[in-house]
């Protein structure tokens, strides 16, 4: 098990107060906090060997290149990818998915084809496919949500057809916390010749993920949700899908030879990394991977299972509070969304902030799912390695206090 109290010491920001109270940070699905070792990796780069990569012969450039590629190797191993050539550094999950939509999709998705998504996708894994559908004349189809907020797989045979070119789905829902059976869906999709993209923004930071075990063709995630800085993300691509993909952005670094009228493309993965990459943040992502591996991803998962169970138990006692997501902790990540009837989640979020408690309130970039759940928005607490049961107690007390306040205000109005 993780020792969250000890882990907290590694995160400088957790020492601060907000509105005169110790910070209780429960917005980890939006972005995680950063440990000292990640911040140090950034400072060491800028103070010690700041330089461009893959283009210099001087010592600093050689060192920066080595550290940049070392980070790629760490991330490759972290997700069980067979080769560093299949690991493309991008800005975030959104850019990774757009890369696939702009490069793979035009060559593989045609009029009348289907792109199968789920009803719980983040806008990042919905809007790019709406654009592909508009451009190509393909149709979007959806695996529906079941009553218990898992995917209704009894409908898979109906929605997954011989016309399905791509199945693009989230591994873990950022609203419901549902862990989707990606491996099973990928197997069914491959049997029909479809390609599979996994949005792993909420899974790679929180549990062991092995791309070869999942057997997905694409896997996308963001560094900032897993202790690394903002501005660095990853796209993994399986072979031979990768070999058939044309470049995304064009310019320096992604070329091998250039003439005035044409150019040839660089080797993998640099073919997909045009221009100067995000060197510092990639190296810091490597440091974040080291840190998480030191804790053990299975321990990270178990810690969140425990906190989520503890939270659900406490919240189910509250009157007029609807909880979303599966009850079964085996298929649920560390995300707890809820709706307190009669109180807008934004008001709740503001009231909790006054107590130093940071939760997320809003549509969580999943507007169609909000409509499906029949709520304007939800409040969401989401956990990570440094959260404790004491913090959950503070959340629950704060909620009770806020709900009492709002019911009083409503009665007087
Ligand atoms: N997919 C899911 C499931 C997410 O939760 C998020 C971010 O919250 C994203 C995609 C987009 O991530 P980013 O904003 O880092 O691109």
PDB file of C-alpha atoms and ligand atoms in Angstrom, residues 29 92-94 122 124 170 172 174 199 201-202 222 224-225, ligand 1:
ATOM      1  CA  UNK A  29      -8.610  14.104 -13.108  1.00  0.00           C
ATOM      2  CA  UNK A  92      -1.412  16.180 -24.810  1.00  0.00           C
ATOM      3  CA  UNK A  93      -4.124  13.553 -25.332  1.00  0.00           C
ATOM      4  CA  UNK A  94      -6.115  15.949 -27.496  1.00  0.00           C
ATOM      5  CA  UNK A 122     -14.504  13.353 -23.449  1.00  0.00           C
ATOM      6  CA  UNK A 124     -11.268  15.274 -27.134  1.00  0.00           C
ATOM      7  CA  UNK A 170     -11.901   5.947 -23.340  1.00  0.00           C
ATOM      8  CA  UNK A 172     -11.515   5.225 -17.923  1.00  0.00           C
ATOM      9  CA  UNK A 174     -13.348  11.147 -16.509  1.00  0.00           C
ATOM     10  CA  UNK A 199      -7.984   7.375 -24.834  1.00  0.00           C
ATOM     11  CA  UNK A 201      -5.817  10.037 -20.293  1.00  0.00           C
ATOM     12  CA  UNK A 202      -7.437   8.686 -17.112  1.00  0.00           C
ATOM     13  CA  UNK A 222      -1.182  13.365 -21.182  1.00  0.00           C
ATOM     14  CA  UNK A 224       0.186  16.548 -16.793  1.00  0.00           C
ATOM     15  CA  UNK A 225      -2.265  14.073 -15.259  1.00  0.00           C
TER      16      UNK A 225
HETATM   17  N1  LIG B   1      -9.679  12.271 -22.454  1.00  0.00           N
HETATM   18  C1  LIG B   1     -10.054  12.184 -21.176  1.00  0.00           C
HETATM   19  C2  LIG B   1     -10.772  10.956 -20.709  1.00  0.00           C
HETATM   20  C3  LIG B   1      -9.760  13.215 -20.287  1.00  0.00           C
HETATM   21  O1  LIG B   1     -10.134  13.126 -19.018  1.00  0.00           O
HETATM   22  C4  LIG B   1      -9.065  14.346 -20.775  1.00  0.00           C
HETATM   23  C5  LIG B   1      -8.766  15.472 -19.885  1.00  0.00           C
HETATM   24  O2  LIG B   1      -9.391  15.684 -18.877  1.00  0.00           O
HETATM   25  C6  LIG B   1      -8.683  14.373 -22.115  1.00  0.00           C
HETATM   26  C7  LIG B   1      -9.009  13.321 -22.932  1.00  0.00           C
HETATM   27  C8  LIG B   1      -7.958  15.538 -22.690  1.00  0.00           C
HETATM   28  O3  LIG B   1      -6.712  15.675 -22.108  1.00  0.00           O
HETATM   29  P1  LIG B   1      -5.810  16.937 -22.476  1.00  0.00           P
HETATM   30  O4  LIG B   1      -6.621  18.153 -22.122  1.00  0.00           O
HETATM   31  O5  LIG B   1      -4.602  16.786 -21.644  1.00  0.00           O
HETATM   32  O6  LIG B   1      -5.562  16.859 -23.932  1.00  0.00           O
END
